[in-house]
Structures are given as C-alpha cells and as structure tokens.
Short mmCIF file of C-alpha atoms in Angstrom, two decimals:
data_model
loop_
_atom_site.label_atom_id
_atom_site.label_comp_id
_atom_site.label_asym_id
_atom_site.label_seq_id
_atom_site.Cartn_x
_atom_site.Cartn_y
_atom_site.Cartn_z
CA MET N 1 -14.22 30.68 -18.65
CA ILE N 2 -12.15 27.76 -17.43
CA GLY N 3 -12.31 26.82 -13.77
CA THR N 4 -14.64 26.95 -10.79
CA PRO N 5 -15.97 30.25 -9.38
CA PHE N 6 -13.20 30.19 -6.75
CA GLN N 7 -10.44 29.70 -9.34
CA GLN N 8 -11.92 32.30 -11.68
CA GLU N 9 -12.22 34.91 -8.91
CA VAL N 10 -8.57 34.50 -7.85
CA LEU N 11 -7.24 34.78 -11.39
CA ARG N 12 -9.47 37.72 -12.37
CA ARG N 13 -8.27 39.74 -9.38
CA LEU N 14 -4.64 39.01 -10.28
CA SER N 15 -5.27 39.88 -13.93
CA ASP N 16 -6.33 43.39 -12.89
CA LEU N 17 -2.72 43.86 -11.76
CA SER N 18 -0.82 42.13 -14.58
CA SER N 19 -1.17 39.72 -17.49
CA VAL N 20 -2.42 36.29 -16.39
CA TYR N 21 -2.82 33.19 -18.57
CA ILE N 22 -4.27 29.79 -17.78
CA VAL N 23 -2.02 27.15 -19.31
CA GLY N 24 -1.55 23.39 -19.35
CA GLY N 25 -4.02 20.62 -18.57
CA ALA N 26 -7.01 22.84 -17.82
CA VAL N 27 -6.84 24.51 -21.26
CA ARG N 28 -6.19 21.19 -22.97
CA ASP N 29 -9.12 19.50 -21.26
CA ALA N 30 -11.44 22.44 -21.94
CA GLN N 31 -10.87 21.93 -25.68
CA LEU N 32 -12.00 18.33 -25.22
CA GLY N 33 -15.01 19.24 -23.08
CA ILE N 34 -13.49 17.67 -19.97
CA PRO N 35 -13.80 19.54 -16.63
CA SER N 36 -10.55 20.01 -14.70
CA LYS N 37 -10.27 20.29 -10.92
CA ASP N 38 -6.82 21.90 -10.94
CA VAL N 39 -5.90 25.07 -12.81
CA ASP N 40 -2.36 26.26 -13.63
CA ALA N 41 -1.69 29.90 -14.45
CA VAL N 42 1.26 32.17 -15.22
CA THR N 43 1.73 35.87 -14.54
CA THR N 44 4.45 38.49 -14.73
CA LEU N 45 3.99 39.34 -11.05
CA SER N 46 6.79 38.14 -8.77
CA LEU N 47 6.19 35.32 -6.30
CA GLU N 48 6.41 37.81 -3.45
CA GLN N 49 3.83 40.09 -5.09
CA ILE N 50 1.47 37.17 -5.73
CA GLU N 51 1.78 35.90 -2.18
CA ASN N 52 1.31 39.34 -0.62
CA LYS N 53 -1.72 40.24 -2.73
CA LEU N 54 -3.46 36.92 -2.11
CA SER N 55 -2.82 37.27 1.64
CA ASP N 56 -4.20 40.83 1.58
CA TRP N 57 -7.36 39.51 -0.07
CA GLY N 58 -7.88 36.95 2.69
CA TYR N 59 -6.58 33.83 0.94
CA THR N 60 -4.01 31.44 2.39
CA PRO N 61 -1.26 31.02 -0.23
CA HIS N 62 1.41 28.31 -0.08
CA ILE N 63 4.72 28.43 -1.94
CA ILE N 64 5.39 24.91 -3.25
CA GLY N 65 8.35 23.47 -5.12
CA ALA N 66 12.06 24.24 -5.09
CA HIS N 67 13.07 23.90 -8.74
CA GLN N 68 10.10 25.83 -10.16
CA PRO N 69 8.25 27.35 -7.20
CA THR N 70 4.55 28.14 -7.51
CA VAL N 71 2.02 29.87 -5.30
CA SER N 72 -0.82 27.45 -4.62
CA LEU N 73 -4.30 28.01 -3.23
CA PHE N 74 -6.75 25.36 -2.08
CA GLN N 75 -10.49 25.48 -1.41
CA GLU N 76 -12.17 22.13 -0.74
CA LYS N 77 -11.43 20.10 -3.93
CA ASP N 78 -10.38 23.12 -5.99
CA ARG N 79 -6.76 24.06 -6.54
CA VAL N 80 -5.03 26.84 -8.43
CA ASP N 81 -1.25 27.04 -8.99
CA ILE N 82 0.31 30.30 -10.10
CA SER N 83 3.87 30.61 -11.39
CA VAL N 84 5.96 33.45 -12.75
CA PHE N 85 6.93 33.97 -16.40
CA SER N 86 8.61 36.71 -18.42
CA GLY N 87 5.47 37.75 -20.27
CA ASP N 88 6.66 36.18 -23.52
CA VAL N 89 4.31 33.26 -24.26
CA GLU N 90 6.55 31.86 -27.02
CA THR N 91 9.56 31.66 -24.69
CA ASP N 92 7.53 30.18 -21.84
CA ALA N 93 6.03 27.50 -24.13
CA LEU N 94 9.46 26.12 -25.01
CA ARG N 95 10.14 25.21 -21.37
CA ARG N 96 6.95 23.16 -21.05
CA ASP N 97 6.67 19.42 -21.56
CA PHE N 98 4.35 18.72 -24.52
CA THR N 99 2.75 20.95 -27.14
CA LEU N 100 -0.78 20.00 -26.13
CA ASN N 101 0.07 21.38 -22.67
CA ALA N 102 1.46 24.65 -24.10
CA ILE N 103 -1.83 26.30 -25.03
CA TYR N 104 -2.56 29.57 -23.19
CA GLN N 105 -5.82 31.37 -22.45
CA ASP N 106 -5.86 35.06 -21.53
CA ILE N 107 -7.90 35.63 -18.38
CA GLN N 108 -9.15 39.07 -19.47
CA THR N 109 -10.09 38.31 -23.08
CA GLY N 110 -10.48 34.54 -23.22
CA GLU N 111 -8.19 34.55 -26.29
CA LEU N 112 -6.15 31.39 -26.93
CA LYS N 113 -2.45 31.62 -27.73
CA ASP N 114 -0.88 28.55 -29.30
CA PRO N 115 2.77 29.21 -30.15
CA LEU N 116 3.72 25.53 -30.74
CA ASN N 117 0.58 24.34 -32.57
CA GLY N 118 -0.66 22.37 -29.59
CA LEU N 119 -4.27 22.64 -30.77
CA LYS N 120 -3.38 20.91 -34.03
CA ALA N 121 -1.55 18.16 -32.13
CA LEU N 122 -4.59 17.75 -29.88
CA ARG N 123 -6.96 17.48 -32.86
CA GLU N 124 -4.68 14.92 -34.48
CA ARG N 125 -4.29 13.02 -31.22
CA ARG N 126 -0.52 13.41 -31.41
CA ILE N 127 1.78 14.01 -28.46
CA GLU N 128 5.17 15.64 -28.99
CA ALA N 129 7.68 17.46 -26.84
CA CYS N 130 8.02 21.22 -26.80
CA GLY N 131 11.21 22.11 -28.68
CA ARG N 132 13.98 19.51 -28.43
CA ALA N 133 12.64 16.35 -26.80
CA GLU N 134 16.02 15.27 -25.35
CA ALA N 135 16.33 18.58 -23.52
CA ARG N 136 12.77 18.40 -22.12
CA PHE N 137 13.31 14.95 -20.60
CA GLN N 138 16.76 15.84 -19.30
CA GLU N 139 15.27 18.89 -17.55
CA ASP N 140 12.75 16.67 -15.75
CA ALA N 141 12.63 12.92 -16.38
CA ILE N 142 9.21 12.55 -14.74
CA ARG N 143 7.93 13.77 -18.11
CA ILE N 144 8.69 10.30 -19.49
CA LEU N 145 6.05 8.74 -17.24
CA ARG N 146 3.72 11.67 -17.92
CA LEU N 147 4.18 11.02 -21.65
CA ILE N 148 2.84 7.50 -21.21
CA ARG N 149 -0.09 8.63 -19.08
CA LEU N 150 -1.16 11.38 -21.47
CA ALA N 151 -0.71 9.24 -24.59
CA VAL N 152 -2.91 6.51 -23.14
CA ARG N 153 -5.51 8.72 -21.50
CA TYR N 154 -6.06 10.85 -24.62
CA ASP N 155 -5.45 8.03 -27.11
CA CYS N 156 -2.54 9.86 -28.72
CA VAL N 157 0.16 8.66 -31.08
CA ILE N 158 3.61 9.50 -29.71
CA GLU N 159 5.75 11.46 -32.17
CA PRO N 160 8.84 9.33 -33.07
CA GLU N 161 11.50 11.81 -31.92
CA THR N 162 9.71 12.23 -28.59
CA TRP N 163 9.48 8.46 -28.13
CA GLN N 164 13.16 7.94 -28.96
CA ALA N 165 14.20 10.66 -26.53
CA ALA N 166 12.09 9.04 -23.79
CA TYR N 167 13.72 5.68 -24.53
CA ASN N 168 17.22 7.21 -24.49
CA ASN N 169 16.67 8.94 -21.15
CA ILE N 170 14.74 6.32 -19.17
CA SER N 171 17.71 5.94 -16.78
CA LEU N 172 17.25 9.55 -15.62
CA ILE N 173 14.07 8.61 -13.74
CA GLN N 174 16.37 7.31 -10.98
CA ASP N 175 17.23 10.96 -10.23
CA VAL N 176 13.58 11.96 -9.73
CA SER N 177 12.20 11.91 -6.18
CA VAL N 178 10.46 8.65 -5.32
CA GLU N 179 7.38 10.62 -4.26
CA ARG N 180 6.90 12.12 -7.74
CA VAL N 181 7.57 8.80 -9.47
CA THR N 182 5.12 6.96 -7.23
CA GLU N 183 2.42 9.59 -7.74
CA GLU N 184 2.78 9.37 -11.54
CA LEU N 185 2.73 5.55 -11.48
CA GLY N 186 -0.39 5.69 -9.34
CA LYS N 187 -2.13 7.81 -11.99
CA ILE N 188 -1.02 5.41 -14.73
CA LEU N 189 -2.34 2.38 -12.85
CA ILE N 190 -5.92 3.64 -12.82
CA LEU N 191 -6.07 4.43 -16.55
CA GLU N 192 -8.91 2.74 -18.38
CA GLU N 193 -6.52 1.39 -21.04
CA ILE N 194 -4.02 0.16 -18.47
CA ASP N 195 -2.79 -2.70 -20.68
CA LYS N 196 -1.67 -0.22 -23.30
CA ALA N 197 0.21 1.76 -20.65
CA LEU N 198 1.97 -1.38 -19.37
CA GLY N 199 3.02 -2.16 -22.93
CA PHE N 200 4.53 1.32 -23.35
CA LEU N 201 6.41 1.08 -20.04
CA ASP N 202 7.74 -2.33 -21.02
CA ASP N 203 8.84 -1.10 -24.46
CA LEU N 204 10.68 1.82 -22.88
CA GLY N 205 12.57 -0.59 -20.61
CA TYR N 206 11.07 0.88 -17.44
CA PHE N 207 10.36 -2.48 -15.80
CA LYS N 208 13.74 -3.93 -16.73
CA MET N 209 15.48 -1.01 -15.08
CA TYR N 210 13.25 -0.26 -12.07
CA ILE N 211 11.08 -3.35 -11.38
CA PRO N 212 13.18 -6.26 -12.69
CA GLU N 213 11.01 -8.74 -10.79
CA LEU N 214 8.31 -8.02 -13.39
CA ALA N 215 10.62 -7.89 -16.41
CA ARG N 216 11.90 -11.41 -15.79
CA LEU N 217 8.35 -12.79 -16.07
CA LYS N 218 8.53 -12.26 -19.84
CA GLY N 219 8.83 -15.61 -21.55
CA LEU N 220 8.34 -17.54 -18.29
CA VAL N 221 6.32 -20.58 -19.39
CA GLN N 222 3.49 -21.49 -17.01
CA ASN N 223 1.76 -24.82 -16.42
CA ARG N 224 -0.61 -26.55 -18.82
CA TYR N 225 -3.63 -24.73 -17.41
CA HIS N 226 -2.39 -21.36 -18.73
CA THR N 227 -2.40 -20.08 -22.31
CA LYS N 228 -0.03 -17.15 -21.64
CA ASP N 229 3.43 -16.65 -20.20
CA ALA N 230 3.67 -15.13 -16.74
CA TRP N 231 4.04 -11.54 -18.00
CA GLU N 232 1.15 -11.67 -20.48
CA HIS N 233 -0.94 -13.30 -17.77
CA THR N 234 -0.03 -10.48 -15.36
CA ARG N 235 -1.07 -7.85 -17.91
CA HIS N 236 -4.43 -9.54 -18.40
CA VAL N 237 -5.01 -9.78 -14.67
CA VAL N 238 -4.31 -6.05 -14.26
CA LYS N 239 -6.67 -5.27 -17.15
CA ASN N 240 -9.41 -7.42 -15.56
CA THR N 241 -9.13 -5.63 -12.22
CA PRO N 242 -11.34 -2.66 -11.21
CA ASP N 243 -9.55 0.67 -11.69
CA ARG N 244 -8.58 1.23 -8.06
CA VAL N 245 -4.91 1.70 -7.35
CA LEU N 246 -4.78 -0.91 -4.55
CA LEU N 247 -6.28 -3.63 -6.74
CA ARG N 248 -4.34 -2.69 -9.87
CA LEU N 249 -1.07 -2.71 -7.93
CA ALA N 250 -1.91 -6.04 -6.29
CA ALA N 251 -2.67 -7.49 -9.73
CA LEU N 252 0.61 -6.16 -11.14
CA LEU N 253 2.65 -7.71 -8.33
CA HIS N 254 0.67 -10.86 -7.54
CA ASP N 255 2.88 -13.28 -9.52
CA MET N 256 6.27 -11.64 -9.02
CA GLY N 257 7.37 -14.72 -7.10
CA LYS N 258 6.85 -17.07 -10.03
CA TRP N 259 10.35 -16.58 -11.41
CA GLU N 260 11.81 -17.50 -8.03
CA THR N 261 9.60 -20.57 -7.63
CA ALA N 262 9.39 -21.89 -11.22
CA SER N 263 10.17 -25.60 -11.13
CA ARG N 264 9.79 -28.93 -12.91
CA GLU N 265 8.49 -32.13 -11.35
CA CYS N 266 11.19 -34.42 -9.96
CA TYR N 267 11.98 -37.19 -7.49
CA ALA N 268 14.94 -37.49 -5.12
CA TRP N 269 15.95 -40.43 -2.91
CA GLY N 270 18.26 -40.48 0.06
CA THR N 271 18.65 -39.60 3.74
CA ILE N 272 17.52 -36.16 4.87
CA LYS N 273 20.20 -34.32 6.85
CA SER N 274 20.08 -31.09 8.83
CA THR N 275 23.05 -28.93 7.79
CA PRO N 276 24.15 -25.30 8.21
CA LYS N 277 22.67 -24.73 4.73
CA GLY N 278 19.32 -26.18 5.78
CA TYR N 279 17.67 -29.53 5.21
CA MET N 280 19.42 -31.53 2.49
CA VAL N 281 18.97 -34.77 0.61
CA ASN N 282 22.20 -35.62 -1.19
CA GLU N 283 23.30 -32.36 -2.90
CA PHE N 284 19.81 -30.81 -2.93
CA LYS N 285 18.48 -28.25 -0.48
CA LEU N 286 14.86 -28.92 0.50
CA VAL N 287 12.20 -26.26 1.00
CA GLY N 288 8.96 -27.29 2.68
CA LYS N 289 7.03 -27.81 5.90
CA SER N 290 7.74 -30.19 8.80
CA LEU N 291 11.02 -31.40 7.35
CA GLU N 292 12.54 -31.85 10.79
CA LYS N 293 10.55 -35.04 11.41
CA TRP N 294 12.29 -36.75 8.48
CA ILE N 295 15.87 -36.15 9.65
CA ASP N 296 18.16 -39.20 9.29
CA ARG N 297 15.44 -41.21 7.57
CA GLU N 298 15.61 -42.85 4.16
CA VAL N 299 12.95 -41.18 2.04
CA GLU N 300 11.54 -40.51 -1.39
CA VAL N 301 10.98 -36.80 -2.03
CA HIS N 302 8.45 -35.72 -4.65
CA GLY N 303 8.63 -32.05 -5.58
CA GLY N 304 9.80 -29.47 -8.06
CA ARG N 305 13.41 -28.61 -8.90
CA LEU N 306 13.73 -24.84 -9.20
CA ASP N 307 14.58 -23.59 -12.69
CA ASN N 308 16.74 -20.75 -11.46
CA TYR N 309 18.22 -22.37 -8.35
CA GLN N 310 18.86 -25.91 -9.55
CA ASP N 311 20.33 -27.09 -6.26
CA THR N 312 16.92 -26.61 -4.57
CA ILE N 313 13.80 -28.79 -4.50
CA VAL N 314 10.45 -27.47 -3.26
CA VAL N 315 8.79 -30.42 -1.53
CA LYS N 316 5.29 -31.62 -2.38
CA ARG N 317 5.35 -34.99 -0.60
CA ILE N 318 7.78 -37.20 1.33
CA LYS N 319 7.44 -40.90 2.08
CA LEU N 320 9.66 -43.46 3.74
CA VAL N 321 11.46 -46.08 1.69
CA ARG N 322 12.77 -49.34 3.11
CA ALA N 323 16.15 -49.34 1.46
CA ALA N 324 18.49 -47.10 -0.47
CA HIS N 325 17.19 -46.43 -3.97
CA LYS N 326 19.29 -47.19 -7.01
CA LYS N 327 18.86 -43.63 -8.24
CA GLN N 328 19.40 -40.48 -6.20
CA PHE N 329 17.53 -38.09 -8.48
CA GLU N 330 15.47 -37.95 -11.65
CA MET N 331 13.36 -35.43 -13.51
CA VAL N 332 9.89 -36.66 -14.45
CA PRO N 333 9.60 -36.91 -18.26
CA GLU N 334 6.87 -34.50 -19.41
CA GLY N 335 6.65 -33.60 -15.73
CA LYS N 336 4.33 -31.00 -14.32
CA ARG N 337 5.28 -27.34 -14.23
CA HIS N 338 5.11 -25.98 -10.67
CA PHE N 339 5.19 -22.61 -8.94
CA LEU N 340 4.81 -23.99 -5.43
CA GLN N 341 4.22 -21.32 -2.76
CA HIS N 342 4.75 -18.54 -5.31
CA GLU N 343 2.23 -16.34 -3.49
CA LYS N 344 4.44 -16.33 -0.39
CA GLU N 345 7.48 -15.43 -2.47
CA SER N 346 5.49 -12.67 -4.19
CA ALA N 347 4.53 -11.27 -0.78
CA ARG N 348 8.19 -11.28 0.27
CA LEU N 349 9.16 -9.41 -2.89
CA VAL N 350 6.36 -6.89 -2.32
CA LYS N 351 8.02 -5.75 0.89
CA GLU N 352 11.26 -5.09 -0.97
CA PHE N 353 9.36 -3.39 -3.80
CA LEU N 354 7.57 -1.06 -1.38
CA SER N 355 10.90 0.15 0.01
CA ARG N 356 11.85 1.54 -3.43
CA PHE N 357 8.77 3.78 -3.73
CA ARG N 358 6.40 5.81 -1.52
CA TRP N 359 3.09 4.06 -2.03
CA THR N 360 1.82 5.45 1.28
CA ILE N 361 1.07 8.73 -0.55
CA VAL N 362 -1.02 6.95 -3.21
CA LEU N 363 -2.68 3.98 -1.52
CA PRO N 364 -5.77 4.58 0.61
CA ASP N 365 -4.96 4.82 4.35
CA GLY N 366 -1.22 5.13 3.78
CA SER N 367 0.79 2.45 5.58
CA LYS N 368 -2.42 0.50 6.20
CA GLY N 369 -2.87 0.44 2.43
CA GLU N 370 0.60 -1.08 2.08
CA ARG N 371 -0.36 -3.79 4.56
CA GLU N 372 -3.53 -4.49 2.59
CA LEU N 373 -1.45 -4.77 -0.59
CA HIS N 374 0.88 -7.25 1.09
CA PHE N 375 -2.13 -9.27 2.31
CA LEU N 376 -3.81 -9.39 -1.11
CA VAL N 377 -0.66 -10.52 -2.90
CA GLY N 378 0.19 -13.11 -0.25
CA HIS N 379 -3.34 -14.56 -0.26
CA HIS N 380 -4.36 -14.25 -3.90
CA MET N 381 -4.41 -18.06 -4.26
CA LEU N 382 -6.56 -18.58 -1.18
CA GLY N 383 -9.88 -18.71 -3.00
CA THR N 384 -8.68 -21.16 -5.63
CA LEU N 385 -7.01 -23.43 -3.07
CA THR N 386 -9.99 -23.38 -0.70
CA PHE N 387 -12.64 -24.03 -3.34
CA MET N 388 -10.61 -26.03 -5.88
CA SER N 389 -12.87 -29.09 -5.90
CA ASP N 390 -15.97 -26.88 -6.07
CA LEU N 391 -14.54 -24.95 -9.03
CA LYS N 392 -13.86 -28.16 -10.91
CA GLY N 393 -17.33 -29.51 -10.17
CA GLU N 394 -15.80 -32.63 -8.63
CA ILE N 395 -18.17 -32.62 -5.67
CA GLN N 396 -21.68 -31.51 -4.89
CA ASN N 397 -21.06 -29.50 -1.74
CA THR N 398 -24.43 -29.05 -0.08
CA LYS N 399 -22.80 -27.10 2.75
CA ILE N 400 -20.86 -24.65 0.62
CA HIS N 401 -22.53 -21.76 2.46
CA LEU N 402 -20.72 -22.89 5.63
CA LYS N 403 -17.43 -23.12 3.77
CA ALA N 404 -18.06 -19.65 2.33
CA ARG N 405 -18.90 -18.33 5.80
CA ARG N 406 -15.61 -19.63 7.20
CA PHE N 407 -13.68 -18.13 4.27
CA ALA N 408 -15.37 -14.74 4.64
CA TRP N 409 -14.80 -14.63 8.38
CA ASP N 410 -11.17 -15.68 8.27
CA VAL N 411 -10.36 -13.11 5.59
CA GLY N 412 -12.47 -10.24 6.88
CA TRP N 413 -12.06 -10.42 10.67
CA ASN N 414 -9.06 -8.34 11.73
CA GLY N 415 -9.33 -8.84 15.48
CA GLN N 416 -11.39 -5.69 16.03
CA TYR N 417 -14.10 -5.57 13.36
CA PHE N 418 -15.25 -7.39 10.26
CA ASN N 419 -13.78 -5.74 7.16
CA SER N 420 -16.04 -6.72 4.26
CA GLN N 421 -14.02 -4.53 1.85
CA ARG N 422 -10.97 -6.74 2.35
CA VAL N 423 -13.04 -9.76 1.33
CA GLU N 424 -14.39 -7.90 -1.70
CA ASN N 425 -10.88 -6.87 -2.74
CA LEU N 426 -9.69 -10.47 -2.55
CA LEU N 427 -12.70 -11.66 -4.57
CA ASP N 428 -12.00 -9.05 -7.27
CA LEU N 429 -8.33 -10.08 -7.49
CA TRP N 430 -9.26 -13.77 -7.51
CA LYS N 431 -11.68 -13.34 -10.41
CA ALA N 432 -9.23 -11.20 -12.39
CA ASP N 433 -6.55 -13.86 -11.89
CA PHE N 434 -9.01 -16.62 -12.81
CA LEU N 435 -9.81 -14.90 -16.13
CA GLY N 436 -6.17 -14.07 -16.90
CA GLY N 437 -5.53 -16.78 -19.47
CA LYS N 438 -6.48 -20.09 -17.90
CA GLN N 439 -7.72 -22.67 -20.39
CA ASP N 440 -10.87 -23.67 -18.54
CA ALA N 441 -11.76 -20.23 -17.18
CA GLU N 442 -14.84 -19.57 -19.30
CA LYS N 443 -16.16 -23.10 -18.75
CA ASN N 444 -15.90 -22.75 -14.97
CA LEU N 445 -16.84 -19.06 -14.72
CA SER N 446 -20.40 -19.79 -13.64
CA ARG N 447 -19.06 -21.94 -10.79
CA LEU N 448 -16.71 -19.15 -9.72
CA ASP N 449 -19.55 -16.61 -9.77
CA GLY N 450 -21.70 -18.97 -7.71
CA ILE N 451 -18.96 -19.46 -5.10
CA GLN N 452 -18.25 -15.74 -4.90
CA GLY N 453 -21.97 -15.08 -4.54
CA GLU N 454 -22.04 -17.45 -1.56
CA ILE N 455 -19.06 -15.61 -0.03
CA ARG N 456 -20.74 -12.22 -0.49
CA ASN N 457 -23.88 -13.53 1.17
CA ALA N 458 -21.70 -14.88 3.97
CA CYS N 459 -20.16 -11.42 4.41
CA ILE N 460 -23.60 -9.93 4.99
CA PHE N 461 -24.40 -12.68 7.48
CA VAL N 462 -21.22 -12.47 9.55
CA ALA N 463 -21.12 -8.67 9.56
CA GLU N 464 -24.66 -8.51 10.93
CA ARG N 465 -24.08 -11.36 13.38
CA ALA N 466 -20.87 -9.78 14.68
CA ARG N 467 -22.67 -6.47 15.13
CA ARG N 468 -25.46 -8.04 17.18
CA LEU N 469 -23.34 -10.06 19.60
CA GLU N 470 -23.89 -9.12 23.25
CA TRP N 471 -20.86 -9.97 25.39
CA GLY N 472 -22.18 -9.13 28.87
CA PHE N 473 -22.93 -12.70 30.01
CA PHE N 474 -19.67 -13.96 28.49
CA GLU N 475 -17.62 -11.32 30.31
CA GLU N 476 -19.22 -12.25 33.64
CA PHE N 477 -18.49 -15.93 32.94
CA ALA N 478 -14.85 -15.16 32.07
CA ARG N 479 -14.39 -13.10 35.26
CA GLU N 480 -15.71 -15.96 37.36
CA LYS N 481 -13.09 -18.20 35.73
CA GLY N 482 -10.37 -15.68 36.57
CA LEU N 483 -9.53 -14.92 32.95
CA GLU N 484 -7.79 -11.58 32.45
CA ALA N 485 -5.77 -9.66 29.88
CA GLU N 486 -4.24 -11.87 27.18
CA ARG N 487 -5.93 -15.11 28.33
CA PHE N 488 -9.30 -13.34 28.33
CA GLY N 489 -8.69 -12.10 24.78
CA HIS N 490 -7.65 -15.54 23.51
CA PHE N 491 -10.70 -17.20 25.04
CA LYS N 492 -12.98 -14.52 23.60
CA GLU N 493 -11.54 -15.10 20.10
CA GLN N 494 -12.03 -18.87 20.46
CA VAL N 495 -15.68 -18.39 21.39
CA ARG N 496 -16.21 -15.76 18.71
CA ASN N 497 -14.81 -18.05 15.99
CA LYS N 498 -17.19 -20.81 17.05
CA ILE N 499 -20.28 -18.71 17.44
CA MET N 500 -19.83 -16.90 14.14
CA MET N 501 -20.04 -20.17 12.21
CA ASP N 502 -23.13 -21.72 13.72
CA THR N 503 -26.33 -19.99 14.86
CA LYS N 504 -27.16 -22.80 17.28
CA TYR N 505 -24.53 -21.39 19.66
CA VAL N 506 -25.41 -18.36 21.78
CA LEU N 507 -23.33 -16.27 24.16
CA ASN N 508 -25.70 -16.57 27.10
CA ASP N 509 -25.64 -20.39 27.13
CA PRO N 510 -23.57 -21.50 30.16
CA GLN N 511 -23.27 -25.10 28.89
CA PHE N 512 -21.75 -23.89 25.61
CA LEU N 513 -19.31 -21.61 27.44
CA GLU N 514 -18.30 -24.38 29.88
CA LYS N 515 -17.56 -26.71 27.00
CA GLU N 516 -15.46 -24.08 25.24
CA TYR N 517 -13.66 -23.27 28.49
CA LYS N 518 -12.63 -26.93 28.87
CA PHE N 519 -11.24 -26.87 25.33
CA PHE N 520 -9.42 -23.64 26.15
CA CYS N 521 -7.83 -25.02 29.32
CA SER N 522 -6.75 -28.20 27.53
CA GLY N 523 -5.14 -26.19 24.75
CA GLN N 524 -7.19 -28.16 22.22
CA THR N 525 -9.20 -25.35 20.68
CA PRO N 526 -11.85 -26.66 18.30
CA TYR N 527 -10.76 -24.18 15.65
CA THR N 528 -7.63 -22.17 14.98
CA ALA N 529 -7.64 -19.45 12.34
CA ARG N 530 -5.56 -20.47 9.35
CA TRP N 531 -4.73 -17.01 8.07
CA HIS N 532 -3.18 -14.37 10.27
CA HIS N 533 -3.49 -10.70 9.43
#
C-alpha cells in the first residue's frame, strides 16, 4: 500500500467509515517506483466529520486552504491531506490538473481507478490537462508552473492543447498568491534538468512578464571572452550550479545588471563639473569613484558609454590634460565591450526582485537567506577580480596561500563567527560562472581548481585558528588602555584581522598589542576589510 505506516493507519481508519481513495502525486509516483513523503486522499465524509473523528482518535488535524479546504495531519516528515468529494471518481477527476495526477487507489481494495487514462499518459511520458485545458488553468494558474515542473521532472512531452492554454493564460499567474508562486519556482529551481525548465518558462513568456530583468538579457552581446549572449550564459551558469535553491537563484540573478551596465569603450575630454544631475563632462553624466577630486579640472576620461543610457559614461580612468582637446568625445573603433560594476547593479536589482516574491519561505534561514543571496550576487566577481593574474598564469605567486587566506577570511568572517559555508557558496558560484561560456575556461580550469583548493585549505586554517584564540590577555590589555564598548570592539577586530593572517603574531604578546594600539590611536590601521557584510 502507498504511504508510511502513519499515513496508512489514518486512511484505513477513515475507510472503515466511508470510501477513501489516495489520488495525485503519491499514486503517480508509486507507478514509477518513487517513494512519496506526502499523500493526498479524498473521502465522502464531510470536513467536520473528518476533523472530529481524527481528533477523537488522538490526532491533531488542521484545516488548510480557503478555496479547496483540506484536513491535514503531520507526523515528523510525513504528511497526509484529506479532502471531500462526491463519491463519483469520474466527476472528481475532471476538476484535477493533469491526467497523470488523476489516478485513484482504493484504500480497502488497492484497486486503481483511472477515468482519464492517466496511466497511459504516464507510460507514454505525456502530460495533458484534465478536461478542457483553458478551464483548468483559469481555475488555478499555478498549474502553469506545475506543468513545467512535472514535464521536466518526469521527462514528459506536453500535449499541444495544454501547452497553448498555458501560453494563453500566463498573465493569470499575477492573480496567484506570491507565496504559492515562490514555492513552485523554488521547486523548479532545484530540478536536475533546470536548463530545460528555464527554456520552457522563457518560451511561455514568464520571464518577459514577471522578471523582465532576465528577459532583456536575451541577445545582449558580451565581451570577446564570452561565446554566448548574456541570457544563454546565465542558463549555463544555473545548470553548472549545485541543485540548492540559494545557489541556483544566485546563478539566475547574478548578471541581471548587465543590461543596465552594457557599454562600449570611449573617450571624453573636457572640464568636470558638479551639477544637480551629478558629475558631468560636457553633456555626459559620469559614474565612478572619487570624481570630486577632479572638479573644475581639464581631463581625459576613459570609460564605457552605456548602451541603454547613452548620456552616461562609466569611468575606468581619468587623467589631467594640459589644454582643451580638439574633440569632446569619441567612441573607440573596435572598442572593448564593458559591463563595469555590473555585479553591484545586479545586487541592487536583487533587492527589487525579492520584494515581488516571498523567498523567505523557500530559502534556508528565511530573511538571512535573502541576505546571503544578495551577498552572493553582489560579490560573484570577487574571486575573478582578486585572482585575475593567477588565473591567467601571468605571475608565479609563491605566496598564494596568504592571498587565499585573506580572501577566505574576508568572505567568511561575519563579525561573530567564521562562516565557511558562505565561502563555499561563493566558490561554487564562481566556478559555475567561470564555466558558463568563456573562451579560455577549459584551458584555465586547472588554475581555477588550484586557487579554489588553496581557498578551501585556508578556510580550514582560519576556522581552526579562530576557534583556538584565547582573548583573556587581550581583554586585560584593552581594559588597562581604557577601551570600552564600540572602541573596544573596533580594536579587537583590528587585532583579529592581523592575527588571523600570520601565525607569528600571538594574543599574549604585549609588544604586538602595543604596536597595534599605536596604529589604532593614530587611525592608521594596518588593514581594513574590503568587503562589508
């Protein structure tokens, strides 16, 4: 019989009172030899009767759902949902989503009832709506996303009328609760054949309607190092990522900012002015760091003119010029393709994206998971930028273990403990991105693996070193210096950053602490963390 002993016991006891059938995913999966944690059943008993009987037997029933309420029971990881039907299997089947989910098994006899030939569809790996497809999706548009998930998971061909109805009704998903949509998307993201699922969602127009930041990546030409456009690259990165929802979602969103930051290499000459619109040179708005120091100076600006905001230049370099240049602006012929600071723009867009869904119910640790997602997207270029020369083999870095140690510490230390999983997540995303269509990826893969191996070793080192630190002598030293509250915390972080990088420093060395204290008082700390969490 289908189900765990707990599920079987509940349904047998109810079947002594009235007809009870298991229906849906549990029956479908049983035909494929796949165990199912959740069991759905129908009975002719009323909701009140079901709830009362289960309570009398010592269970704790919960009535869930407003549109189609069910009585649900939970025991550890097991769940059983019981709903009411008329007793007519044929009628009940026509209100279900897909024929392969409309197969019934009698609790008493074990007999299968298959009014819509769902078993045949399952054998043929074909998914089709029960009855009229348009009506099924209009009843509940979440079935459109479920269609994609089931078709990909069970390697099914989607029946043409069912596909067309899904395409016609994609706009109805906006009327479904964001919680249900997010939960279904979360299940899709961890499918083994995720690339196939992304293709289906794209073909249906889901991204164009609900995540336009992804849809506009289609056809976006990248730089000469890439063999794919931004959307095909994104799909490959998602496919290369381990099947955990946090990593898959980070991979899906990591390059959203490329449309905003796509640019071509250019030069501009003139005097930089500070205006209500921002820093300007002639008619161009400038985006970059430390622009204030160039105000009212005659300069040459080297950067990228944005494709989609052509009055804006993202600055790469600025230098002084002695006199006004004959030209004010020129594009570089065959100039480089840039996406300068796209990771920051992607991180900004992630915040807006998160507001449209409820990823706290899907991501591990809820709102903390959202923060981790934002961190991963905003820092997905960190590995490449930090180890660029090492990846290219341009230098023989004999101290790469120290560089790896600094990288691991800066990424993993959150101010309270060292989070090695955050480092591992970033490494996984980095590698997936690296293999997502770059021309020299395979050639440099061994270098990447070597660097990531050094970082993983560094994680082991810093985690163990952080665990073994004894702060008693330091705390006594800090008290003698009158350090309290925030100043005490800042000094402790300065010392911790130094001592984590080099084993020659120890916390009970007064000379070391005195030297660090002088740096602290002067405001010239020997190291300041580059990445803030």
